[in-house]
Coordinates of C-alpha atoms and ligand atoms in Angstrom, one line a residue:
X1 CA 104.4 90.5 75.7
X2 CA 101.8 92.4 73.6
X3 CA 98.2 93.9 74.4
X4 CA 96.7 90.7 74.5
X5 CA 98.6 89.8 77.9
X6 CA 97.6 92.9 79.8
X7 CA 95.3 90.6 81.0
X8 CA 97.5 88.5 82.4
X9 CA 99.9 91.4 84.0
X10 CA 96.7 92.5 85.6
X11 CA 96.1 89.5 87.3
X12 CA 99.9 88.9 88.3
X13 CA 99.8 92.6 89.4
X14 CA 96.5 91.8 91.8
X15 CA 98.2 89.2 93.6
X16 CA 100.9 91.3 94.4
X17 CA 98.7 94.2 95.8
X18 CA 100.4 95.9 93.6
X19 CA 99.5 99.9 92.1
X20 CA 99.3 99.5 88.4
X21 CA 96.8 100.2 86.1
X22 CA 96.3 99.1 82.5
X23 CA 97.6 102.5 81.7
X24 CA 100.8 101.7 83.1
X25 CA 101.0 98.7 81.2
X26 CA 100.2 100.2 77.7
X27 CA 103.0 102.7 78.7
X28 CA 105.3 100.2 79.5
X29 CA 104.5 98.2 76.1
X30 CA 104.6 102.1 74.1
X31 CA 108.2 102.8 75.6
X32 CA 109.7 99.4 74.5
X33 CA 107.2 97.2 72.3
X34 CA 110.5 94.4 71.9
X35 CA 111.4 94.6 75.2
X36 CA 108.3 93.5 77.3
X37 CA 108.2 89.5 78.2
X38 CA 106.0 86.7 79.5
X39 CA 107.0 83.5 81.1
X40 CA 105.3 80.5 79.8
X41 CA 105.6 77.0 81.9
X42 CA 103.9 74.0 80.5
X43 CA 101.7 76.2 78.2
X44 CA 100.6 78.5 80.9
X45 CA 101.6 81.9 81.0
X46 CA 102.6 82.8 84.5
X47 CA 105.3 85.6 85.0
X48 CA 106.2 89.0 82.8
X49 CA 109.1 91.4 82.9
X50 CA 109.2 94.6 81.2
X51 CA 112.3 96.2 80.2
X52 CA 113.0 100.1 78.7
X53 CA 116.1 101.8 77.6
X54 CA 116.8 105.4 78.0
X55 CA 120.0 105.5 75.9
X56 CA 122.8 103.5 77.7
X57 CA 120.2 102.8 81.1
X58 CA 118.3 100.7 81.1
X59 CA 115.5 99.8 83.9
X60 CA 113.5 96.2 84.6
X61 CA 110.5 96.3 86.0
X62 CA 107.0 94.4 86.5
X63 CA 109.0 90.8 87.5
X64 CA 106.0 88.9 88.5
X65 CA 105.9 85.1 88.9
X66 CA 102.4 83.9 89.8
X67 CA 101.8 82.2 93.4
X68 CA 101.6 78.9 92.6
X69 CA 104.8 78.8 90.0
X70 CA 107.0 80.1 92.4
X71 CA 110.4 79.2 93.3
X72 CA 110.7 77.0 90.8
X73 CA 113.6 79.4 89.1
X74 CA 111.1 81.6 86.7
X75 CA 111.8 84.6 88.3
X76 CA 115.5 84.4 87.5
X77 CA 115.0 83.1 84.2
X78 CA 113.0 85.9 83.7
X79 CA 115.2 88.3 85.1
X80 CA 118.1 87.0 82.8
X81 CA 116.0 87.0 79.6
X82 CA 115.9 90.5 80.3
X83 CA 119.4 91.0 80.5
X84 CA 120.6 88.8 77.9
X85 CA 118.3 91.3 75.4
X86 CA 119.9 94.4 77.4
X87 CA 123.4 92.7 76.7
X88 CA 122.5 92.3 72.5
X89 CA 121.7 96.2 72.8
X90 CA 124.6 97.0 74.5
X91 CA 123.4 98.5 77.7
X92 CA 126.7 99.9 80.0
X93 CA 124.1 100.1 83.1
X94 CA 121.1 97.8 84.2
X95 CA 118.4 99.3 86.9
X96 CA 115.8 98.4 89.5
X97 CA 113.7 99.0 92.6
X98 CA 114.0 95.5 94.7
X99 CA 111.2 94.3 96.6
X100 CA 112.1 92.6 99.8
X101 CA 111.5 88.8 97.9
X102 CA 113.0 90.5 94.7
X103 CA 116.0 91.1 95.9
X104 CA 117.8 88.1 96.4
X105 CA 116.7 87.2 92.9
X106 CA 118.5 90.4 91.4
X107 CA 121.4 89.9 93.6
X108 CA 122.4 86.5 92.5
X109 CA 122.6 88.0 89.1
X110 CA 124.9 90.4 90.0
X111 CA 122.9 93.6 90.9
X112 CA 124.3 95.8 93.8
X113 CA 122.2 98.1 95.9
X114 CA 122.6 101.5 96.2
X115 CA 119.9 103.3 98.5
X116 CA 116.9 102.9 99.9
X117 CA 113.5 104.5 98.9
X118 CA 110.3 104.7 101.2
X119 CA 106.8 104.7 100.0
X120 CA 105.0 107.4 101.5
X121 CA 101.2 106.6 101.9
X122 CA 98.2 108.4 103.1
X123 CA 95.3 110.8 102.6
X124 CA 95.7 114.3 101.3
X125 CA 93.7 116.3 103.3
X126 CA 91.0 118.8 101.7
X127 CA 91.2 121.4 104.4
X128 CA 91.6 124.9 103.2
X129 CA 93.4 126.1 99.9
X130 CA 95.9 123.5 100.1
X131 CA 98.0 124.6 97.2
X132 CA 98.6 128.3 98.9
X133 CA 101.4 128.0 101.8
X134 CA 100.0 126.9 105.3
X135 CA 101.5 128.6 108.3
X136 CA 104.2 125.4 108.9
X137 CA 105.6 126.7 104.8
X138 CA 105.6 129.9 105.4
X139 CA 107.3 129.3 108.9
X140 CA 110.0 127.0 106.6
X141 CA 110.4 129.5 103.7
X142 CA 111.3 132.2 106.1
X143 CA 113.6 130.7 107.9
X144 CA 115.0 129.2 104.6
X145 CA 115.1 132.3 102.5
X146 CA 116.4 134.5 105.4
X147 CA 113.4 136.4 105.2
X148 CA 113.5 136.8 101.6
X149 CA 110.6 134.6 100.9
X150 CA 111.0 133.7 97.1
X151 CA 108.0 134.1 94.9
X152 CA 107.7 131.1 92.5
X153 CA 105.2 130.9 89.7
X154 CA 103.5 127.6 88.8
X155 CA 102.3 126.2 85.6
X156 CA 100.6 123.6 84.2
X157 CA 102.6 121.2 82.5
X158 CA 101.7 120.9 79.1
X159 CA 104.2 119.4 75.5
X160 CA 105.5 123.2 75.7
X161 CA 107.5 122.4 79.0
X162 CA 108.9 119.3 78.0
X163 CA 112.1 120.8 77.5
X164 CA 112.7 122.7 80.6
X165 CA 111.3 119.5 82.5
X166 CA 113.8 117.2 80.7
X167 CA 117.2 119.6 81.8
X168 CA 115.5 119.6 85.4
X169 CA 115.2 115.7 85.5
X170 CA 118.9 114.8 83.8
X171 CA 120.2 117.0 86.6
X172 CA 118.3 114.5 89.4
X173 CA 118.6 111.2 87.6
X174 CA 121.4 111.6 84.9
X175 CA 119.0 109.5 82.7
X176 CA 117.9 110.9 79.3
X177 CA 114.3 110.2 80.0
X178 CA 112.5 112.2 77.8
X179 CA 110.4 109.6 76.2
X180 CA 109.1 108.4 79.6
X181 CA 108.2 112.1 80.0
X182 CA 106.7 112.8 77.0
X183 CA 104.5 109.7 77.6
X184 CA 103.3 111.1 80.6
X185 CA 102.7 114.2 79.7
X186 CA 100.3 112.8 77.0
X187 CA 98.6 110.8 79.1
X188 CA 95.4 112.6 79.5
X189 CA 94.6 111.0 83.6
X190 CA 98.4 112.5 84.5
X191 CA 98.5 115.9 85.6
X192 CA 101.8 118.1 85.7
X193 CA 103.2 121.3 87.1
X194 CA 106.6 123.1 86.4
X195 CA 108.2 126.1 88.2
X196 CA 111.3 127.9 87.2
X197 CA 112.0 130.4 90.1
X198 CA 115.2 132.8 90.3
X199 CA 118.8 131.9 90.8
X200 CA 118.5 128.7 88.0
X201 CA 115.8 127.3 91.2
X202 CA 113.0 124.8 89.5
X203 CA 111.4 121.6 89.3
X204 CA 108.5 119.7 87.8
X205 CA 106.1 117.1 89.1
X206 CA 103.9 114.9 87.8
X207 CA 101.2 112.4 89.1
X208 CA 98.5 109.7 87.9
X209 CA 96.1 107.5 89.1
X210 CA 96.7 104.5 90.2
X211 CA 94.6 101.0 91.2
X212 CA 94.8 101.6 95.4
X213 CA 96.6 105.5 95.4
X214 CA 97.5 107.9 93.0
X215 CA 100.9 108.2 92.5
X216 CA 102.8 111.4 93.0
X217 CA 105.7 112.1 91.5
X218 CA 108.6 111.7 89.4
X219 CA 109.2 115.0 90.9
X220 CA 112.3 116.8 90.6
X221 CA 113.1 120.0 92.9
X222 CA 116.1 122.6 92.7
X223 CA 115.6 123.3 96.5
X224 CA 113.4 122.6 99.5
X225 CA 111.1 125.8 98.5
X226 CA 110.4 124.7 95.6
X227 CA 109.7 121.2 96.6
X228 CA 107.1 122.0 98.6
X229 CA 105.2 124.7 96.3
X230 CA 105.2 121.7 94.0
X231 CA 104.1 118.8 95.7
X232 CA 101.5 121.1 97.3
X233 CA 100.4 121.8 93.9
X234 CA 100.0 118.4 92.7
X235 CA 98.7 117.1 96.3
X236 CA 95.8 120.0 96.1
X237 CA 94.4 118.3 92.6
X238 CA 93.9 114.8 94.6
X239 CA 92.6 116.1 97.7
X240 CA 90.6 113.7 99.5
X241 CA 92.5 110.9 97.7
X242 CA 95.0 108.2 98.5
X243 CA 98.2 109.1 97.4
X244 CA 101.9 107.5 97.4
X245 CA 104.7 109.1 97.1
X246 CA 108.3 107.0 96.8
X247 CA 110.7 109.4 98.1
X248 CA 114.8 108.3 98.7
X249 CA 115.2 107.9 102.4
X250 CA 118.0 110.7 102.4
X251 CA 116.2 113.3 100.5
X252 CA 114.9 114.4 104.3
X253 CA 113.2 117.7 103.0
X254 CA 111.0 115.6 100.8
X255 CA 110.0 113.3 103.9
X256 CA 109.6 116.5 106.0
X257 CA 106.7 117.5 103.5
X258 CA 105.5 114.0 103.4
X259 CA 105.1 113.9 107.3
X260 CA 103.7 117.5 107.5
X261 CA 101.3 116.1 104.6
X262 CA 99.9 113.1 107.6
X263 CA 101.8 110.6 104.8
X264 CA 103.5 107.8 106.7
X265 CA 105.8 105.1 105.4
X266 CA 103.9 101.7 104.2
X267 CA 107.3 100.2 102.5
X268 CA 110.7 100.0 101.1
X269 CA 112.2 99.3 98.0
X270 CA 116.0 98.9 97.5
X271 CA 117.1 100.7 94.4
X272 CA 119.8 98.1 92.8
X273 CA 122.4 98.6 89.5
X274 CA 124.2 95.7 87.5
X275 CA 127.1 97.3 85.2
X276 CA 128.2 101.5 84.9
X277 CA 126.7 102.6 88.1
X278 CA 124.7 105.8 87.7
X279 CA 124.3 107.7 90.9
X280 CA 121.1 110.0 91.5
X281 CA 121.1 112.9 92.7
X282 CA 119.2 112.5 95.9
X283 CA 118.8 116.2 97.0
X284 CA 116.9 116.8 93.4
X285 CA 115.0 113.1 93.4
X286 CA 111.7 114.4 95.5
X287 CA 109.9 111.4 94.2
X288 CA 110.3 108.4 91.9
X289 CA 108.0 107.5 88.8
X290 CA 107.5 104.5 90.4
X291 CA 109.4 101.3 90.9
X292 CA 108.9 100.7 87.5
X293 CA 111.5 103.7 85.7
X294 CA 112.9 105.1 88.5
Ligands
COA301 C1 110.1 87.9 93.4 C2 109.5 86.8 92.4 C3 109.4 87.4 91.1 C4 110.5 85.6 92.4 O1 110.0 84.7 91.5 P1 110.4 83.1 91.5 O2 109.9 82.5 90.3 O3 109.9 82.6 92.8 O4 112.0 83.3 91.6 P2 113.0 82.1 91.6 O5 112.3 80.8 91.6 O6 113.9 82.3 90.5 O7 113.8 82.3 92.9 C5 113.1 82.4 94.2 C6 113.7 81.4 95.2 O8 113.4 80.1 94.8 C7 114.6 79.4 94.8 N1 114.5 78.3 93.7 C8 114.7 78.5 92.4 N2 114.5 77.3 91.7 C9 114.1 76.4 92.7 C10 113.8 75.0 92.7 N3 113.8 74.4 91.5 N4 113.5 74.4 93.8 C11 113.5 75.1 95.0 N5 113.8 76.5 95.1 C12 114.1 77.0 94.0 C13 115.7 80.3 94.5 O9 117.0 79.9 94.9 C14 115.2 81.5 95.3 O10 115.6 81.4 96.6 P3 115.9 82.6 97.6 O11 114.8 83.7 97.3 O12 115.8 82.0 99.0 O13 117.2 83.1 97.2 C15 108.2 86.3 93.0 O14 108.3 86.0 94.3 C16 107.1 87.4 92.9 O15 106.4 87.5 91.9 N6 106.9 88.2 94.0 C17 105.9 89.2 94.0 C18 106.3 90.4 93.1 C19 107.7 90.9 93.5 O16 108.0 91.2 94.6 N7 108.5 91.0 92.4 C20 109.8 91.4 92.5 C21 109.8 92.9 92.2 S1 111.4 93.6 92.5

């Protein structure tokens, strides 16, 4: 795949409903130019994949087959070009979020699943300063903090904090994925925030627009606190927006700020490994990058 078939992930991406932009799709080519593919059947191009490594993980993503081509075995073939290119660069551990028809698919090939994610949708409201605590936080911080409500400073993310954000996410994901990151960062329609409060408490989160919602998050948080002073940050930027948020169904303090947020859950992925499993930390993971990188 190169630039030239944007064009044709766009259109593949439309008749999925899916969020994508053509930003995404420049990102995806950036972070692995060798690794992005497109099916072509009787001189027609009508499926992609994209692959990128971080180190020994890797993650596939964007496996689209269009309408009329389908279940004629492109998806699979697509799905094992992929992995035939992980196996040359000896890759110990293959990822992916499953969509409901995906799955099957991934599972034939040998991909296990290993927990669920829900994508949190809805409008942020524009009520108020929605970035300072409301009463329902400061009701939750007290009784978390004992009292001791704990002060924690926010800043704008900016190259400068890459570091700090890069610790904070190996601890959640156990993924080197500073290149993603750095990508993000760089990408002047994503905004970012860090926090580094006391006790080794912190996260980051980032967010970007997106072709139905903006998409909040990866996000990474230390503790429920700091969760929420986060996400709250980020949400107050897209107020009045549509926003999605894919959150692991057992991290419950980041679907407790998605329900106090109005948010409500529009689907599921099932997040699936083939080889060296690599286990999350769920407590940390307040919200995915998107299906596409985990
Ligand atoms: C998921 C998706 C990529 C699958 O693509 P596909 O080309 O239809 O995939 P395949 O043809 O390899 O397999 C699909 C089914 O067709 C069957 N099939 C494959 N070749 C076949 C053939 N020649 N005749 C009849 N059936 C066939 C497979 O056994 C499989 O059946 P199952 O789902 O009941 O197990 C496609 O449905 C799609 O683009 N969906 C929307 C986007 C999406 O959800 N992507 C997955 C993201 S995780």
């Amino acid at each position: 795949m190169t630039e030239a078939d944007i064009r044709l992930g766009m259109g593949l991406k439309a008749q999925a409903h899916w969020n994508q932009t053509e930003a995404d799709w420049q990102r995806f080519l950036r972070l692995q130019p060798d690794g992005c593919f497109v099916a072509r059947c009787n001189g027609q191009d009508v499926g992609t994949t994209t692959v990128c490594m971080f180190g020994s993980v890797a993650w596939i993503a964007m496996v689209l087959v269009d309408i009329e081509h389908r279940h004629r075995g492109i998806g699979t073939r697509l799905v094992q070009h992929a992995l035939d290119f992980l196996n040359r660069h000896r890759v110990a551990t293959v990822r992916l979020d499953a969509t409901a028809s995906g799955r099957p698919v991934y599972e034939r090939l040998g991909f296990v699943a290993q927990y669920e994610l829900m994508r949190m949708a809805g409008e942020i409201s524009d009520d108020g300063v929605p970035w300072l605590p409301r009463p329902v936080d400061l009701q939750r911080i007290e009784e978390m903090t004992e009292g001791k409500a704990r002060v924690h400073a926010i800043e704008p993310m900016g190259q400068r904090g890459l570091d700090a954000i890069e610790r904070w996410d190996r601890l959640a994901t156990r993924t080197p994925r500073g290149k993603l990151l750095a990508r993000l960062i760089a990408e002047s329609a994503s905004r970012g925030y860090l926090t580094t409060g006391p006790d080794s408490t912190g996260g980051y989160v980032l967010s970007r627009w997106g072709a139905q919602a903006v998409q909040l998050g990866p996000a990474v948080a230390s503790d429920e606190v700091c969760g929420r002073v986060l996400l709250d940050r980020a949400a107050a930027d897209w107020a009045g927006q549509r926003v999605y948020l894919d959150v692991p169904v057992d991290n419950h303090a980041a679907v407790r700020w998605a329900e106090d947020r109005g948010l409500a859950c529009q689907r599921s992925f099932v997040r699936m490994v083939r080889g060296q499993p690599v286990s999350d930390d769920l407590q940390r993971l307040w919200a995915s990058s998107g299906p596409e990188t985990g």
